[in-house]
Coordinates of C-alpha atoms in Angstrom, one line a residue:
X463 CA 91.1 128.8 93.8
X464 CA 88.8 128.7 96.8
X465 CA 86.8 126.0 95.4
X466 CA 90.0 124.1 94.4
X467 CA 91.3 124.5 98.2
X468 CA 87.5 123.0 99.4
X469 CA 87.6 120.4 96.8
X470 CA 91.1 119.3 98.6
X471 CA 90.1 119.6 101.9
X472 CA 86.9 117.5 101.3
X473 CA 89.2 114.5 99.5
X474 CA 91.7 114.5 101.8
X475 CA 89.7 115.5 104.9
X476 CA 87.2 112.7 105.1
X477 CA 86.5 108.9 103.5
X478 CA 83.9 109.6 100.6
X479 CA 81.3 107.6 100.0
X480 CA 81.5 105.3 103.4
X481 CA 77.8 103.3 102.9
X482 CA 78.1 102.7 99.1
X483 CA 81.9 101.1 100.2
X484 CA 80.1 99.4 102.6
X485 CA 77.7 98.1 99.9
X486 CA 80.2 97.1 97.7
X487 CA 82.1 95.2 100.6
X488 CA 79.4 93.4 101.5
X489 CA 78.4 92.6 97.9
X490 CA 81.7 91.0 96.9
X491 CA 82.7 89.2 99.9
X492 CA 79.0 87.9 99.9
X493 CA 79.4 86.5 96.4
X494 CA 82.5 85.2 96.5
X495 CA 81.6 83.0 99.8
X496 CA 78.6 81.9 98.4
X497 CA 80.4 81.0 95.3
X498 CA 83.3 78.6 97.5
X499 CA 80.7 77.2 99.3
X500 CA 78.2 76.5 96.4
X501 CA 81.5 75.0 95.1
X502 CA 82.9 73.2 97.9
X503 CA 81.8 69.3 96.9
X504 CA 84.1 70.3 93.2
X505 CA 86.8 72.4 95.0
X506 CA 89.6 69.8 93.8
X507 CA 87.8 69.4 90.0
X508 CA 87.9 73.8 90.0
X509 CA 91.1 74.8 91.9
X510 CA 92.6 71.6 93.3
X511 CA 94.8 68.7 92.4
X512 CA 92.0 67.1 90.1
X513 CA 91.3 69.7 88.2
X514 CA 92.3 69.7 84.4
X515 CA 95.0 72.5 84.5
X516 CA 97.7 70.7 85.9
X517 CA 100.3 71.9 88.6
X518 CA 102.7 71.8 86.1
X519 CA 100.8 73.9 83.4
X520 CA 100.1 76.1 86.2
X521 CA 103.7 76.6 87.7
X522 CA 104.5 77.1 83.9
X523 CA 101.6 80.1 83.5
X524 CA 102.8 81.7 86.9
X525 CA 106.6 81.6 86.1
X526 CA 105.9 83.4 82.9
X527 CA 103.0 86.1 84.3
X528 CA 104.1 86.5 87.8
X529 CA 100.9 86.3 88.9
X530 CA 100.1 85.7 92.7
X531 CA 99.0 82.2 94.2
X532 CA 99.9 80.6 97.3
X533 CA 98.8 77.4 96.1
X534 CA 101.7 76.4 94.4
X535 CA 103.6 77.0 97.5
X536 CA 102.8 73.1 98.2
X537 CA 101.4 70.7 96.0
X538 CA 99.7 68.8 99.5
X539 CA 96.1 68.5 99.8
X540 CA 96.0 69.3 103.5
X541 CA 97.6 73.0 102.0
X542 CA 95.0 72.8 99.6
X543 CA 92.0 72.4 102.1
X544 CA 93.9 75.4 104.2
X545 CA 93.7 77.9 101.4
X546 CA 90.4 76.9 100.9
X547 CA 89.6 77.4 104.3
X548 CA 91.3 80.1 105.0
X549 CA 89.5 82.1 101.6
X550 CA 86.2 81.3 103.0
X551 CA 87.0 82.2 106.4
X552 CA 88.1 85.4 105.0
X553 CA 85.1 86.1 103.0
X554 CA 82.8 86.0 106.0
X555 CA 84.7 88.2 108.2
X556 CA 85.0 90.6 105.6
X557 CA 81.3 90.6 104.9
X558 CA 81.1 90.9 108.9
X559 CA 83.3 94.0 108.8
X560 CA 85.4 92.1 111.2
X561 CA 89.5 93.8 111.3
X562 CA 88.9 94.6 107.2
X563 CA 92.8 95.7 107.0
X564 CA 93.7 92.2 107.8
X565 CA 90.9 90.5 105.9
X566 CA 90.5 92.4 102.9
X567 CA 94.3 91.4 102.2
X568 CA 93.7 87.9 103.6
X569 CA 90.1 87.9 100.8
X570 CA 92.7 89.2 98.1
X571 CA 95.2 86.9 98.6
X572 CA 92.4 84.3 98.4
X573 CA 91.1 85.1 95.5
X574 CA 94.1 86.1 93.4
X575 CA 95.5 82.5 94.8
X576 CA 92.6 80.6 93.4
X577 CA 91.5 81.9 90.4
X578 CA 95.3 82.0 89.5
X579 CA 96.0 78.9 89.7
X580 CA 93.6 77.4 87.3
X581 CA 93.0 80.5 85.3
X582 CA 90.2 78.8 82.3
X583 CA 87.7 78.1 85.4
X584 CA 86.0 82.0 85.8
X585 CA 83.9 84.0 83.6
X586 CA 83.3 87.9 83.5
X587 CA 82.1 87.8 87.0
X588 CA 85.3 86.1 88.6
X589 CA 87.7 89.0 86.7
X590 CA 85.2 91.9 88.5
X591 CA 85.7 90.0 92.1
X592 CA 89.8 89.8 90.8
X593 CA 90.0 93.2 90.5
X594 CA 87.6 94.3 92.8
X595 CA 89.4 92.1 95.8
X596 CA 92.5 94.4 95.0
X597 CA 90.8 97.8 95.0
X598 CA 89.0 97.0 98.2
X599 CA 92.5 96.9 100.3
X600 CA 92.9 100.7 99.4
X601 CA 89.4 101.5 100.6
X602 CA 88.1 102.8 104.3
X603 CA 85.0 99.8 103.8
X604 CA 84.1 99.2 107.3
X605 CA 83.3 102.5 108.3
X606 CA 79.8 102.2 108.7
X607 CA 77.3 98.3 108.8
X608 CA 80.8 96.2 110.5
X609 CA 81.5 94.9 113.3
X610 CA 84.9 97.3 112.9
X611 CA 82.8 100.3 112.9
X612 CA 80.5 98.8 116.7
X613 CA 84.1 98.3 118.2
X614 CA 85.3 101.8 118.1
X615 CA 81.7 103.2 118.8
X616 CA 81.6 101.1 121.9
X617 CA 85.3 100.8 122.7
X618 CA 86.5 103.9 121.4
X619 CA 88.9 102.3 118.8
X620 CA 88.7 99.8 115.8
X621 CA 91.6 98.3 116.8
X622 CA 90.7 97.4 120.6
X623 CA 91.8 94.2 121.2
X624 CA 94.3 91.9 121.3
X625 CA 93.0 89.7 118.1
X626 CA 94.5 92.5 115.8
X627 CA 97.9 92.1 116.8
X628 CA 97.7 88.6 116.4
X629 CA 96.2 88.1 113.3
X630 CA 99.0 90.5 111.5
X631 CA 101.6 88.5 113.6
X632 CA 100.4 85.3 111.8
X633 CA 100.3 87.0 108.4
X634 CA 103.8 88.2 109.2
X635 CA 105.1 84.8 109.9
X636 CA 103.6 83.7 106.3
X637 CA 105.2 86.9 104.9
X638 CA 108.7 86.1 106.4
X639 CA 108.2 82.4 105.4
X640 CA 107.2 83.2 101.4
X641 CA 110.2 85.6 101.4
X642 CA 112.7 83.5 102.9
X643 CA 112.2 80.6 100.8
X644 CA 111.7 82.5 97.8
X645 CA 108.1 81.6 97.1
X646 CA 107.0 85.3 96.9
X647 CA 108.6 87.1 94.0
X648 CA 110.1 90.2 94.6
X649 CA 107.3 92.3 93.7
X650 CA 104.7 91.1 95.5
X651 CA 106.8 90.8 98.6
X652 CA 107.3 94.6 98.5
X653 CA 102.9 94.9 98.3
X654 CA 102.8 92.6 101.3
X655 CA 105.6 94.2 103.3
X656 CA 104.1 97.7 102.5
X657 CA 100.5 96.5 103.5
X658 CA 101.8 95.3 106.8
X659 CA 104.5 97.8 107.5
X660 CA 101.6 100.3 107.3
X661 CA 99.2 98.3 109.8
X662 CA 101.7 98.0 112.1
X663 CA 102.0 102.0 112.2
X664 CA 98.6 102.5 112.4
X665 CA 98.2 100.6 115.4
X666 CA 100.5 101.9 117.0
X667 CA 99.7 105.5 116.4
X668 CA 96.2 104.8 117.5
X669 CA 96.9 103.0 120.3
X670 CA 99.8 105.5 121.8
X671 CA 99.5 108.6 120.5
X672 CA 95.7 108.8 119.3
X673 CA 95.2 112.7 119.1
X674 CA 98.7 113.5 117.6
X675 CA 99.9 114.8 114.4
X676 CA 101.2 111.4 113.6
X677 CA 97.1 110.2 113.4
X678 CA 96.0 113.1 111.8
X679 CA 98.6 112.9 109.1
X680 CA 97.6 108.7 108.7
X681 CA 93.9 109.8 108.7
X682 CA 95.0 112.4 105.6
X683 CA 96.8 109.1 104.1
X684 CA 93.9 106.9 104.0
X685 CA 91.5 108.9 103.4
X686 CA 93.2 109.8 99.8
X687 CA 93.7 105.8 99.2
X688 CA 90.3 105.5 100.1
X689 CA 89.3 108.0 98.3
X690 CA 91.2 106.9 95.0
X691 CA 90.4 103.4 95.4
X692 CA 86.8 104.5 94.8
X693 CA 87.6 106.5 92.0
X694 CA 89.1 103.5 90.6
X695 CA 86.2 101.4 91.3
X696 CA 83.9 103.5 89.4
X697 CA 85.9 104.1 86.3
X698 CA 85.9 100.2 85.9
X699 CA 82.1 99.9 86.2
X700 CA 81.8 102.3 83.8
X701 CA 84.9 101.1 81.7
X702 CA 83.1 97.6 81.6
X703 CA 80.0 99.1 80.6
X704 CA 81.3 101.2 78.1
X705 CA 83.6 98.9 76.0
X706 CA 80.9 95.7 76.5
X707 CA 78.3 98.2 75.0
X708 CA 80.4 99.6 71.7
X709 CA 82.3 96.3 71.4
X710 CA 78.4 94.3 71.2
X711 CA 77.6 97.8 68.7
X712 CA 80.0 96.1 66.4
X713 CA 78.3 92.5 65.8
X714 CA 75.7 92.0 63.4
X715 CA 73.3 89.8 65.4
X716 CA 73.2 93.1 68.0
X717 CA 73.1 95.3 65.1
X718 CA 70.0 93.2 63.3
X719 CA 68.5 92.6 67.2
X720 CA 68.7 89.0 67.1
X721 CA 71.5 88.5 69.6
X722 CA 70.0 87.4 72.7
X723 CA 67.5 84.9 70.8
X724 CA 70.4 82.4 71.0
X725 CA 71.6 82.4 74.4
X726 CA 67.7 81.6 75.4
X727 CA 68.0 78.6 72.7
X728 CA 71.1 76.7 74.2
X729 CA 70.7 74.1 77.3
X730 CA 73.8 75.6 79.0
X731 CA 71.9 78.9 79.4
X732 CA 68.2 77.9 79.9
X733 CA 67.5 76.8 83.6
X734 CA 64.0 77.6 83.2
X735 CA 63.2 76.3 79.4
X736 CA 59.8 77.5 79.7
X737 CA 60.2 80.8 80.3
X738 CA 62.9 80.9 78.0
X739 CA 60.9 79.5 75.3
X740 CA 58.3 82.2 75.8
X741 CA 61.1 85.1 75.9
X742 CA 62.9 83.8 72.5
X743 CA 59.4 82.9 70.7
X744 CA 58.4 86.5 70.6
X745 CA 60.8 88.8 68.3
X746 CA 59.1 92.2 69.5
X747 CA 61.0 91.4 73.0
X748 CA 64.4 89.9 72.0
X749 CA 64.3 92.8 69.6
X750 CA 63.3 95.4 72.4
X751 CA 65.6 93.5 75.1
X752 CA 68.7 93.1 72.5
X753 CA 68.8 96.9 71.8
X754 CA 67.3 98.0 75.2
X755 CA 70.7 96.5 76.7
X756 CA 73.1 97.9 74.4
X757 CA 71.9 101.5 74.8
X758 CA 71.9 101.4 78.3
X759 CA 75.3 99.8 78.8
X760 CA 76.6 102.9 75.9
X761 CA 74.6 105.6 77.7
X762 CA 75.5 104.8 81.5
X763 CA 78.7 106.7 81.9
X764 CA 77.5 109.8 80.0
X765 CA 74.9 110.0 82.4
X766 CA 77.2 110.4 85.4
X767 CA 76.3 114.4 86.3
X768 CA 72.7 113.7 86.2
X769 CA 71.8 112.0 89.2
X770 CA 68.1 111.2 88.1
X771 CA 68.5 109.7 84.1
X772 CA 72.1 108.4 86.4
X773 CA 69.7 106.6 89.1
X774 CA 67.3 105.3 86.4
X775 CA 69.3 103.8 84.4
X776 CA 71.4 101.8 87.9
X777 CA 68.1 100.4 88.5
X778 CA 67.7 99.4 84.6
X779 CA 70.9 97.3 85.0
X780 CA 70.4 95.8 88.5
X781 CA 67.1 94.7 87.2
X782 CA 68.9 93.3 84.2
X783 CA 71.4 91.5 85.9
X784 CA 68.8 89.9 87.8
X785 CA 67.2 88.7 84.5
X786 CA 70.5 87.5 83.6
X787 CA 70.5 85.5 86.8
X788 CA 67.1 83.8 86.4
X789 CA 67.1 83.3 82.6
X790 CA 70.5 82.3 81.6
X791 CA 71.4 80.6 85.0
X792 CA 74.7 83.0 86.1
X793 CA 74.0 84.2 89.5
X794 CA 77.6 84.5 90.4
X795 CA 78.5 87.1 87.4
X796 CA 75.1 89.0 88.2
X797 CA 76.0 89.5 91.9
X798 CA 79.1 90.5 91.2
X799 CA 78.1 93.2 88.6
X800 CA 75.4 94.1 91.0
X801 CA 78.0 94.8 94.0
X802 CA 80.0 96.9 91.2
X803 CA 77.0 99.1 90.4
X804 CA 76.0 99.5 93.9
X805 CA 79.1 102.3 94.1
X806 CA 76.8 104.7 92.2
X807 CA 73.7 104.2 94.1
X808 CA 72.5 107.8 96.4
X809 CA 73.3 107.7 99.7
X810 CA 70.2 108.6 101.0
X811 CA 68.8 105.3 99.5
X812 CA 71.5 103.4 101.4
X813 CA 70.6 105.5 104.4
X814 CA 66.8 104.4 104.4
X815 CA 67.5 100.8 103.4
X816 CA 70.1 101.2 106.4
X817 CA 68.1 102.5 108.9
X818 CA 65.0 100.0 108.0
X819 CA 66.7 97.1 108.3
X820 CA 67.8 98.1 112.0
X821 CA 64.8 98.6 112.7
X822 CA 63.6 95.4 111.5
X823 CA 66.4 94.0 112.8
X824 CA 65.4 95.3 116.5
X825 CA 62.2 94.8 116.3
X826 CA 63.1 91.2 115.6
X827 CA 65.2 90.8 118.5
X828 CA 62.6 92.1 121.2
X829 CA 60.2 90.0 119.7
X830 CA 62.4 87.0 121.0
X831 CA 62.8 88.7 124.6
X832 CA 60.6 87.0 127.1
X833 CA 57.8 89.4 128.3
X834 CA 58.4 90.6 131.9
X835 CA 56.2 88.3 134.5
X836 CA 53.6 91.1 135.4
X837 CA 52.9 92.0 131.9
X838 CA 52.4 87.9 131.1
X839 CA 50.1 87.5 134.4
X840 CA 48.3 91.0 133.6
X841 CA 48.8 91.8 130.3
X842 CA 49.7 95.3 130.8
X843 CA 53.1 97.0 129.4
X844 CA 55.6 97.8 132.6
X845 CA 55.3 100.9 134.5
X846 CA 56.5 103.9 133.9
X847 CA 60.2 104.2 135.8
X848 CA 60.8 106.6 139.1
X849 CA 60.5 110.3 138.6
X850 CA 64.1 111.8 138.2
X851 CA 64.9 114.5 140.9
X852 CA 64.7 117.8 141.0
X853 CA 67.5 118.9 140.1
X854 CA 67.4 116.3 136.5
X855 CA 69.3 113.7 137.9
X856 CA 68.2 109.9 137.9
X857 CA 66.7 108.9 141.6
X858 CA 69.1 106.6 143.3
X859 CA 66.6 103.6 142.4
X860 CA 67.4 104.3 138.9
X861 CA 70.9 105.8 139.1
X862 CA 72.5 102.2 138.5
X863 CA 70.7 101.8 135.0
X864 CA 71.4 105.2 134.2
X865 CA 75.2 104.7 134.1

């Protein structure tokens, strides 16, 4: 029972898990930006009005799925180019960390709104960023590496500012308007009402009543959506994993170890021909590589509770995703699979990484600073500053920087 109770207090006392969210975050909003802009010159062919799946098809689709897309709100091209915008926009400042309760939605609705509206355009990497875009509103992702997380060390408060306010004032205005007139289905107005209605009470907890019951019992709140959003997100990593690796169990070129000799053999999947020629000439290594990748996909979720084989085989699959990039010419889908396993990876890696690249970063940033005029007429490093008093306290030369 007493382990029960601490087991409860940790879940709902404290965001789990705050640098791999991070991770994962910055992963997907990463690739799905890179992805609009690598698309941007085709835009109209993928999502727009040029694009094979007509708006008619598509109004057809959405009528009978109720999915979510904003782009059949209007069938103008200046909408167009705003949704557009507005997803890559939101992909950035989620990647920044910049107010991720308004963004993550704002990157949800943008991705949900595009994919949906020509559905035949994606591949296994679009559905992880689909359903990953969902499960990231639930999550606490900016705690640590935003811009969210530097505004309330230095201000006191994520939410400082005025821009919050008027960024969900704008998203209530489109809320209002895709209710009014109908364009938002019932269902989805009730997510988007309940997303903002609950924004607006944060803010104003935190900004009036900031040490009350009313914050702790928010902070209780999110933490178990953050919390469960996580869960979520690993049972679908290991959910794809598993039923990719059993389902490829059951074909007989996996079986016989031939399977990946054929992908390496078409044009569509061979952006380096060379090394792909070398790869599918020897049988030893598509043998090896075809059964290699089926084990590990099978074995991965049993290896959850030992962190070591657990930790081995994450970096098996990173490294195979990045195969997958170079040699069959997906670097979309392998990003996005790479983001989804980095929820499993230990946080004292994260940490390290973390606390190397600020240091890097720093170092980088003094090495801009112009060298003070003594030390670039002497070449000696400044002096030392004024001895503090007696009693500890800064001299009054140095009191001014001390504050």
């Amino acid at each position: 029972m007493d382990r029960l109770r601490r087991a409860l207090a940790q879940v709902s006392g404290q965001a789990l898990g705050p640098y791999q969210s991070a991770v994962v975050r910055i992963g997907f909003a990463g690739t799905w930006l890179f992805f609009l802009l690598r698309e941007f010159p085709n835009r109209y062919e993928l999502y727009g009005p040029d694009g094979p799946w007509s708006w008619q098809l598509a109004e057809r689709l959405v009528a009978g799925n109720h999915a979510f897309t904003v782009l059949l709100w209007s069938a103008s091209g200046w909408w167009f180019e705003l949704v557009y915008g507005a997803s890559v926009a939101a992909s950035a400042l989620l990647a920044l960390g910049w107010r991720t309760r308004a963004t993550s939605v704002l990157f949800m609705a943008g991705v949900l709104s595009l994919q949906n509206r020509s559905v035949f355009m994606g591949d296994g990497g679009d559905n992880v960023i689909h359903l990953m875009a969902v499960y990231l509103v639930l999550t606490r992702c900016a705690q640590v590496w935003s811009l969210d997380a530097r505004r309330a060390r230095l201000r006191g408060t994520a939410t400082a500012g005025a821009a919050g306010p008027v960024l969900w004032g704008v998203l209530g205005a489109f809320l209002a308007y895709g209710a009014v007139s109908g364009r938002l289905s019932g269902g989805w107005t009730a997510v988007f009402a309940a997303l903002w209605v609950g924004a607006a009470l944060w803010w104003l907890v935190e900004r009036y009543e900031p040490e009350g019951e009313r914050r702790a019992a928010l902070d209780v709140l999110a933490n178990l959506l953050h919390n469960a959003g996580m869960l979520v997100i690993m049972a679908e990593v290991c959910l794809i994993y598993a039923t990719a690796g059993w389902y490829k169990i059951q074909g007989s070129r996996w079986q016989d170890g031939t399977a990946l000799y054929y992908p390496l053999r078409l044009d569509y999947f061979t952006p380096w021909p060379g090394l792909s020629g070398v790869l599918a000439g020897s049988g030893v290594v598509v043998m090896l590589l075809t059964y290699g990748t089926v084990a590990v996909q099978v074995a991965f979720p049993f290896t959850l509770f030992n962190r070591r084989v657990k930790n081995v085989l994450l970096a098996v699959m990173m490294l195979e995703h990045a195969g997958i990039a170079v040699l069959l010419g997906l670097p979309f889908f392998s990003l996005a699979m790479i983001a989804a396993d980095a929820v499993f990876l230990p946080t004292g890696l994260l940490v390290w990484v973390g606390a190397r690249a600020g240091a890097a970063a720093g170092a980088a940033a003094r090495s801009r600073l112009p060298a003070p005029p003594f030390a670039r007429s002497l070449g000696a490093p400044p002096p030392d500053p004024p001895p503090a008093t007696a009693g500890g306290a800064p001299s009054a030369s140095n009191a001014g920087e001390a504050g």
